[in-house]
Amino acid sequence: MVLKVTELLAIYAACLSTIVFIWNVTRAIPRVKVKIVYGTDKIEEKWITGVYISVQNPSLYTVHLSNISILYPSSKKRFIDFISHILKYRRFSWTVGWVLSSLSNYELECKCPLSLASGKSYNVFIPQRVLDKILKDSERREIKAVVQDELWRNKYSRKFMVS
């Protein structure tokens, strides 16, 4: 069976329009990236070390953030804890064994709610003394950051080892 030129063009156009549709849908979804890095900041004429929570908006649209919080481990994670959490709450979670704590508990301002424009980032500095206070009762010296948007969708950073 030999295809005619018009049939080949129709197949090509259908494939191309499908690819463009999928590309536009993925670009239309607002998303954020959350990273934690070491840094220094000048507070009251003194240089202080700590970490920055960096929230980045790589999407094409403005993202409205409602909260920035920090997580620290409270207990050792066991596989059975994951399974029991899934069975009990009927949802999967990477934060089993982690404690969520608001930055306002440590007199830190995150200026939320805020609107993060396309291609912009926002940083929150956490001094080392506050990190030591947070991790005083922690199982390990690790933290994660979580950003919540106005629709209650959470975006977590990777684990960060605090020295």
XYZ file of C-alpha atoms in Angstrom:
163
model
C 0.000 0.000 0.000
C 1.513 3.252 -1.125
C 0.623 6.444 0.726
C -0.131 9.560 -1.223
C 1.593 12.877 -0.505
C -1.555 14.342 1.058
C -1.857 11.402 3.443
C 1.787 11.797 4.495
C 1.243 15.514 5.068
C -1.868 14.774 7.147
C 0.069 12.322 9.343
C 2.925 14.815 9.728
C 0.494 17.638 10.655
C -1.302 15.452 13.205
C 1.979 14.436 14.877
C 3.271 18.017 14.886
C 0.074 19.463 16.355
C 0.058 16.797 19.077
C 3.659 17.616 20.030
C 2.905 21.365 20.114
C -0.193 20.750 22.254
C 1.741 18.675 24.799
C 4.540 21.264 24.851
C 2.088 24.128 25.509
C 0.297 22.230 28.260
C 3.553 21.466 30.100
C 4.690 25.097 29.812
C 1.345 26.394 31.102
C 1.649 24.636 34.475
C 3.061 27.039 37.097
C 5.895 25.448 39.054
C 8.634 26.388 41.499
C 12.046 25.032 42.447
C 13.235 24.990 46.053
C 16.939 24.833 46.886
C 19.010 25.190 50.055
C 22.582 26.561 49.907
C 25.163 27.803 52.404
C 25.680 31.549 52.536
C 26.588 34.599 54.571
C 24.663 37.771 55.275
C 25.459 41.074 56.948
C 23.127 41.617 59.889
C 23.671 44.625 62.166
C 27.170 45.311 60.747
C 28.237 41.702 61.424
C 28.778 38.893 58.922
C 26.779 35.814 59.893
C 26.862 32.352 58.288
C 23.829 30.223 57.670
C 21.738 28.814 54.845
C 19.534 30.360 52.203
C 16.236 28.854 51.138
C 15.937 29.846 47.503
C 12.548 29.681 45.774
C 12.767 29.986 41.983
C 9.988 30.370 39.411
C 11.099 28.916 36.030
C 7.549 28.816 34.632
C 5.954 31.396 32.339
C 3.374 32.544 34.875
C 3.351 34.238 38.257
C 3.245 31.834 41.222
C 1.470 32.878 44.421
C 3.203 31.482 47.523
C 1.422 31.206 50.850
C 4.117 29.731 53.110
C 7.774 28.747 53.381
C 8.621 26.250 56.130
C 11.464 24.020 57.237
C 11.513 20.282 57.985
C 13.882 18.346 60.214
C 14.031 14.621 61.041
C 12.541 13.548 64.361
C 13.098 9.818 64.193
C 14.712 7.143 62.105
C 12.773 6.191 59.008
C 11.808 2.562 58.729
C 10.147 0.865 55.800
C 7.265 -0.264 57.990
C 6.551 3.406 58.841
C 6.078 4.179 55.146
C 3.746 1.215 54.685
C 1.664 2.031 57.756
C 1.384 5.675 56.646
C 0.178 4.623 53.189
C -2.376 2.223 54.655
C -3.610 4.662 57.289
C -3.862 7.851 55.203
C -4.154 6.311 51.716
C -1.452 8.548 50.302
C 2.268 8.397 49.695
C 4.570 10.814 51.557
C 8.332 11.356 51.612
C 8.058 13.247 54.908
C 7.329 10.353 57.253
C 9.514 10.923 60.319
C 10.053 14.634 59.545
C 8.727 17.571 61.586
C 7.330 20.619 59.796
C 8.132 23.890 61.510
C 7.188 27.400 60.477
C 9.947 29.979 60.160
C 7.921 32.349 62.341
C 8.588 30.008 65.301
C 12.201 31.202 65.161
C 11.483 34.931 64.621
C 12.267 34.702 60.894
C 10.151 36.491 58.324
C 9.380 34.907 54.975
C 7.087 37.770 53.859
C 4.410 35.347 52.709
C 1.964 35.484 51.042
C 3.877 36.776 48.051
C 3.681 36.637 44.291
C 6.769 35.404 42.480
C 6.937 36.646 38.905
C 8.133 34.518 36.017
C 11.898 34.030 35.978
C 12.371 35.542 39.457
C 13.598 34.067 42.724
C 13.135 34.798 46.419
C 15.596 33.983 49.216
C 15.134 33.517 52.959
C 18.249 33.541 55.153
C 18.417 31.271 58.207
C 21.379 32.074 60.536
C 23.523 29.277 61.963
C 22.329 29.959 65.541
C 18.731 29.363 64.412
C 19.774 26.173 62.598
C 21.424 24.902 65.798
C 18.227 25.704 67.699
C 16.102 23.863 65.118
C 18.365 20.813 65.029
C 18.881 20.602 68.812
C 16.437 17.698 69.221
C 16.830 16.328 65.713
C 17.785 12.760 64.879
C 20.245 13.855 62.175
C 21.655 17.231 61.119
C 19.562 17.419 57.959
C 16.923 19.862 56.858
C 14.476 20.261 53.992
C 12.532 23.299 52.893
C 8.937 23.251 51.744
C 7.061 25.903 49.808
C 3.285 25.915 49.670
C 1.337 27.777 47.014
C -2.144 29.265 47.312
C -3.740 25.987 46.181
C -1.969 24.062 48.983
C 0.406 22.275 46.648
C 3.725 21.556 48.361
C 7.150 21.590 46.728
C 10.053 20.162 48.734
C 13.778 20.727 48.425
C 16.324 17.952 48.574
C 17.844 16.966 51.900
C 20.575 19.338 53.030
C 23.291 18.284 55.479
C 24.014 21.042 58.021
C 27.563 21.077 59.352
